[in-house]
Amino acid sequence: MLSDAELMSVKDTVTKSMISTCSRSEAIDACLKCSQSAMQLLRRKKIRRDILMQYLAKKSVAISPGAEKVKLIKQIIDFWNKGSQSTSNNVSSSIALTSINQLSIQFTEWFYTSWNNLSTFQSEHFFPDCQLTLIHENNRRILGAYYVCDVLRSYVANKELRFCPNIQSNKVEESKHGLVLIQIHGTIHQRNTCIGIFDQSFGLVRDPNHSNNYLIKFCFLNMQTQQEQQQQQQQQILSINQSIPTYLVDMMQNYDQTIQHQIDSTDYIIEDPDDDNDNDEND
């Protein structure tokens, strides 16, 4: 690698001694700014072939001992380009991940505010063929934006329910085709009382006919309320009361068999009431 003296000498050659520097980083920066390209900088005579080979070896890039300087320069530039592309891809992935996470938060805040207030909760936010699946109603399905919106509105307008999402527990994924799946969990409230929990999933797709905004393609909703749990418990109690446990049935059958056996094995005489009358007449 270049020593401090060699680096300063390269800097003076590249800048024609027009820029003074006090450190290696300043000298490198001056060389880059005053060079038209990386190829032009590395082709300088003061950037020797052995220095280029040392650099590639340090970066674990396979090299041929007899490679010419031009080939070594191309290998270095290719290495830099790959590193730049990898960094760019990582940044893009990070931006994409941040983007869909931000979408998840924004959508959740907007949807439940709109749903709970019903002021802006309209069917135009759903695709015309949107499908809603109500898991808590034996997977009942509703098809069509108007009907989906109407059913969801009824929970708030008719049953006076309010839904409070726990945004921190959101899960979001995006397919390579652009479908965004958001999973949301939260609590259900009614008249200032928390009465249950809910799980809801949305499939979002961009619509070019609506300024490329996201619309709801499908939705799954599962609700568990205290009232439903009590009804299930009552049904279980009723079912228990209506059916006799098997062990009681077995005991009753065994009892019947025992009594019948005793009757069959006993010698007895049935006295006819008329016999007494006959004896009295003979006397």
Tab-separated table of N, CA and C in Angstrom, residues 194-265:
chain	number	residue	atom	x	y	z
A	194	CYS	N	-64.273	-3.048	27.900
A	194	CYS	CA	-63.559	-3.971	27.016
A	194	CYS	C	-64.247	-5.326	27.094
A	195	ILE	N	-64.788	-5.779	25.977
A	195	ILE	CA	-65.595	-7.004	25.988
A	195	ILE	C	-64.946	-8.159	25.234
A	196	GLY	N	-63.779	-7.945	24.626
A	196	GLY	CA	-63.170	-9.053	23.904
A	196	GLY	C	-61.944	-8.639	23.114
A	197	ILE	N	-61.518	-9.530	22.231
A	197	ILE	CA	-60.337	-9.305	21.400
A	197	ILE	C	-60.677	-9.631	19.947
A	198	PHE	N	-59.829	-9.150	19.030
A	198	PHE	CA	-60.051	-9.437	17.616
A	198	PHE	C	-58.722	-9.631	16.899
A	199	ASP	N	-58.784	-10.376	15.803
A	199	ASP	CA	-57.661	-10.553	14.883
A	199	ASP	C	-58.182	-10.248	13.488
A	200	GLN	N	-57.454	-9.423	12.744
A	200	GLN	CA	-57.917	-9.013	11.424
A	200	GLN	C	-56.741	-8.954	10.458
A	201	SER	N	-56.961	-9.463	9.254
A	201	SER	CA	-55.930	-9.456	8.218
A	201	SER	C	-56.469	-8.775	6.968
A	202	PHE	N	-55.604	-8.019	6.307
A	202	PHE	CA	-55.985	-7.295	5.097
A	202	PHE	C	-55.022	-7.634	3.967
A	203	GLY	N	-55.566	-7.723	2.767
A	203	GLY	CA	-54.762	-7.822	1.562
A	203	GLY	C	-54.921	-6.534	0.776
A	204	LEU	N	-53.829	-5.793	0.601
A	204	LEU	CA	-53.876	-4.494	-0.070
A	204	LEU	C	-53.171	-4.571	-1.422
A	205	VAL	N	-53.764	-3.925	-2.412
A	205	VAL	CA	-53.187	-3.873	-3.755
A	205	VAL	C	-53.338	-2.453	-4.286
A	206	ARG	N	-52.319	-1.972	-4.987
A	206	ARG	CA	-52.414	-0.648	-5.601
A	206	ARG	C	-53.403	-0.673	-6.766
A	207	ASP	N	-54.157	0.411	-6.906
A	207	ASP	CA	-55.119	0.525	-8.000
A	207	ASP	C	-54.732	1.705	-8.885
A	208	PRO	N	-54.325	1.453	-10.135
A	208	PRO	CA	-53.930	2.553	-11.023
A	208	PRO	C	-55.083	3.494	-11.347
A	209	ASN	N	-56.317	3.034	-11.149
A	209	ASN	CA	-57.479	3.884	-11.409
A	209	ASN	C	-57.787	4.829	-10.254
A	210	HIS	N	-57.079	4.652	-9.140
A	210	HIS	CA	-57.265	5.522	-7.976
A	210	HIS	C	-55.920	6.127	-7.572
A	211	SER	N	-55.264	6.741	-8.545
A	211	SER	CA	-53.977	7.422	-8.311
A	211	SER	C	-52.927	6.489	-7.726
A	212	ASN	N	-53.031	5.208	-8.065
A	212	ASN	CA	-52.078	4.190	-7.616
A	212	ASN	C	-52.091	4.011	-6.101
A	213	ASN	N	-53.199	4.375	-5.461
A	213	ASN	CA	-53.338	4.187	-4.021
A	213	ASN	C	-53.722	2.746	-3.714
A	214	TYR	N	-53.482	2.341	-2.464
A	214	TYR	CA	-53.831	0.991	-2.044
A	214	TYR	C	-55.328	0.896	-1.753
A	215	LEU	N	-55.944	-0.205	-2.234
A	215	LEU	CA	-57.324	-0.534	-1.893
A	215	LEU	C	-57.345	-1.914	-1.251
A	216	ILE	N	-58.420	-2.194	-0.517
A	216	ILE	CA	-58.537	-3.468	0.191
A	216	ILE	C	-59.084	-4.524	-0.763
A	217	LYS	N	-58.308	-5.590	-0.966
A	217	LYS	CA	-58.701	-6.678	-1.865
A	217	LYS	C	-59.451	-7.772	-1.116
A	218	PHE	N	-59.001	-8.095	0.087
A	218	PHE	CA	-59.705	-9.080	0.909
A	218	PHE	C	-59.441	-8.792	2.378
A	219	CYS	N	-60.287	-9.381	3.225
A	219	CYS	CA	-60.189	-9.125	4.663
A	219	CYS	C	-60.687	-10.344	5.428
A	220	PHE	N	-59.993	-10.705	6.492
A	220	PHE	CA	-60.407	-11.766	7.406
A	220	PHE	C	-60.607	-11.144	8.790
A	221	LEU	N	-61.713	-11.488	9.435
A	221	LEU	CA	-61.997	-10.943	10.764
A	221	LEU	C	-62.410	-12.067	11.703
A	222	ASN	N	-61.767	-12.099	12.866
A	222	ASN	CA	-62.112	-13.070	13.906
A	222	ASN	C	-62.299	-12.320	15.217
A	223	MET	N	-63.479	-12.465	15.827
A	223	MET	CA	-63.798	-11.771	17.073
A	223	MET	C	-64.098	-12.778	18.174
A	224	GLN	N	-63.619	-12.483	19.373
A	224	GLN	CA	-63.924	-13.292	20.550
A	224	GLN	C	-64.376	-12.350	21.656
A	225	THR	N	-65.669	-12.399	21.971
A	225	THR	CA	-66.221	-11.524	23.002
A	225	THR	C	-66.637	-12.343	24.215
A	226	GLN	N	-66.805	-11.661	25.351
A	226	GLN	CA	-67.225	-12.338	26.573
A	226	GLN	C	-68.603	-12.959	26.403
A	227	GLN	N	-69.489	-12.283	25.683
A	227	GLN	CA	-70.836	-12.798	25.471
A	227	GLN	C	-70.801	-14.109	24.699
A	228	GLU	N	-69.950	-14.166	23.660
A	228	GLU	CA	-69.841	-15.393	22.883
A	228	GLU	C	-69.265	-16.520	23.726
A	229	GLN	N	-68.289	-16.195	24.575
A	229	GLN	CA	-67.706	-17.212	25.439
A	229	GLN	C	-68.734	-17.741	26.431
A	230	GLN	N	-69.575	-16.836	26.978
A	230	GLN	CA	-70.619	-17.269	27.905
A	230	GLN	C	-71.642	-18.153	27.207
A	231	GLN	N	-71.997	-17.791	25.965
A	231	GLN	CA	-72.945	-18.608	25.207
A	231	GLN	C	-72.379	-19.998	24.946
A	232	GLN	N	-71.093	-20.064	24.628
A	232	GLN	CA	-70.467	-21.362	24.405
A	232	GLN	C	-70.473	-22.199	25.675
A	233	GLN	N	-70.204	-21.544	26.823
A	233	GLN	CA	-70.222	-22.264	28.090
A	233	GLN	C	-71.620	-22.765	28.417
A	234	GLN	N	-72.653	-21.929	28.151
A	234	GLN	CA	-74.028	-22.340	28.401
A	234	GLN	C	-74.422	-23.514	27.514
A	235	GLN	N	-73.982	-23.469	26.256
A	235	GLN	CA	-74.283	-24.572	25.352
A	235	GLN	C	-73.634	-25.860	25.840
A	236	GLN	N	-72.413	-25.738	26.368
A	236	GLN	CA	-71.738	-26.917	26.895
A	236	GLN	C	-72.482	-27.465	28.110
A	237	ILE	N	-72.973	-26.550	28.980
A	237	ILE	CA	-73.714	-26.981	30.166
A	237	ILE	C	-75.015	-27.660	29.766
A	238	LEU	N	-75.732	-27.066	28.789
A	238	LEU	CA	-76.983	-27.653	28.324
A	238	LEU	C	-76.758	-29.029	27.720
A	239	SER	N	-75.704	-29.150	26.950
A	239	SER	CA	-75.427	-30.438	26.321
A	239	SER	C	-75.111	-31.493	27.374
A	240	ILE	N	-74.461	-31.080	28.459
A	240	ILE	CA	-74.157	-32.021	29.537
A	240	ILE	C	-75.440	-32.441	30.248
A	241	ASN	N	-76.356	-31.475	30.478
A	241	ASN	CA	-77.608	-31.778	31.165
A	241	ASN	C	-78.516	-32.667	30.323
A	242	GLN	N	-78.457	-32.516	29.039
A	242	GLN	CA	-79.355	-33.257	28.173
A	242	GLN	C	-78.899	-34.693	27.957
A	243	SER	N	-77.658	-34.964	28.076
A	243	SER	CA	-77.162	-36.324	27.851
A	243	SER	C	-76.706	-36.942	29.167
A	244	ILE	N	-77.059	-38.208	29.368
A	244	ILE	CA	-76.676	-38.908	30.592
A	244	ILE	C	-75.277	-39.475	30.418
A	245	PRO	N	-74.398	-39.242	31.375
A	245	PRO	CA	-73.041	-39.782	31.272
A	245	PRO	C	-73.057	-41.288	31.090
A	246	THR	N	-72.115	-41.812	30.369
A	246	THR	CA	-72.083	-43.248	30.050
A	246	THR	C	-71.924	-44.105	31.296
A	247	TYR	N	-71.183	-43.607	32.286
A	247	TYR	CA	-70.987	-44.438	33.473
A	247	TYR	C	-72.294	-44.628	34.237
A	248	LEU	N	-73.188	-43.636	34.175
A	248	LEU	CA	-74.491	-43.794	34.816
A	248	LEU	C	-75.355	-44.793	34.056
A	249	VAL	N	-75.261	-44.758	32.744
A	249	VAL	CA	-76.006	-45.721	31.924
A	249	VAL	C	-75.560	-47.137	32.240
A	250	ASP	N	-74.256	-47.344	32.366
A	250	ASP	CA	-73.721	-48.668	32.697
A	250	ASP	C	-74.197	-49.131	34.064
A	251	MET	N	-74.199	-48.213	35.035
A	251	MET	CA	-74.653	-48.575	36.379
A	251	MET	C	-76.125	-48.983	36.371
A	252	MET	N	-76.932	-48.239	35.612
A	252	MET	CA	-78.361	-48.547	35.543
A	252	MET	C	-78.595	-49.895	34.880
A	253	GLN	N	-77.855	-50.184	33.827
A	253	GLN	CA	-78.011	-51.467	33.148
A	253	GLN	C	-77.592	-52.617	34.050
A	254	ASN	N	-76.491	-52.447	34.774
A	254	ASN	CA	-76.034	-53.490	35.690
A	254	ASN	C	-77.050	-53.728	36.809
A	255	TYR	N	-77.632	-52.632	37.279
A	255	TYR	CA	-78.635	-52.748	38.339
A	255	TYR	C	-79.857	-53.528	37.844
A	256	ASP	N	-80.309	-53.202	36.635
A	256	ASP	CA	-81.463	-53.903	36.062
A	256	ASP	C	-81.175	-55.386	35.885
A	257	GLN	N	-79.986	-55.695	35.418
A	257	GLN	CA	-79.632	-57.096	35.206
A	257	GLN	C	-79.572	-57.853	36.531
A	258	THR	N	-79.055	-57.195	37.570
A	258	THR	CA	-78.963	-57.841	38.887
A	258	THR	C	-80.351	-58.125	39.454
A	259	ILE	N	-81.245	-57.179	39.373
A	259	ILE	CA	-82.606	-57.358	39.877
A	259	ILE	C	-83.326	-58.456	39.110
A	260	GLN	N	-83.154	-58.462	37.794
A	260	GLN	CA	-83.810	-59.480	36.988
A	260	GLN	C	-83.295	-60.870	37.337
A	261	HIS	N	-81.994	-60.966	37.596
A	261	HIS	CA	-81.412	-62.253	37.966
A	261	HIS	C	-81.973	-62.734	39.303
A	262	GLN	N	-82.131	-61.829	40.244
A	262	GLN	CA	-82.692	-62.197	41.540
A	262	GLN	C	-84.134	-62.686	41.399
A	263	ILE	N	-84.883	-62.034	40.543
A	263	ILE	CA	-86.279	-62.437	40.331
A	263	ILE	C	-86.346	-63.812	39.703
A	264	ASP	N	-85.500	-64.055	38.723
A	264	ASP	CA	-85.530	-65.336	38.018
A	264	ASP	C	-85.100	-66.491	38.907
A	265	SER	N	-84.239	-66.253	39.878
A	265	SER	CA	-83.701	-67.332	40.710
A	265	SER	C	-84.505	-67.548	41.994
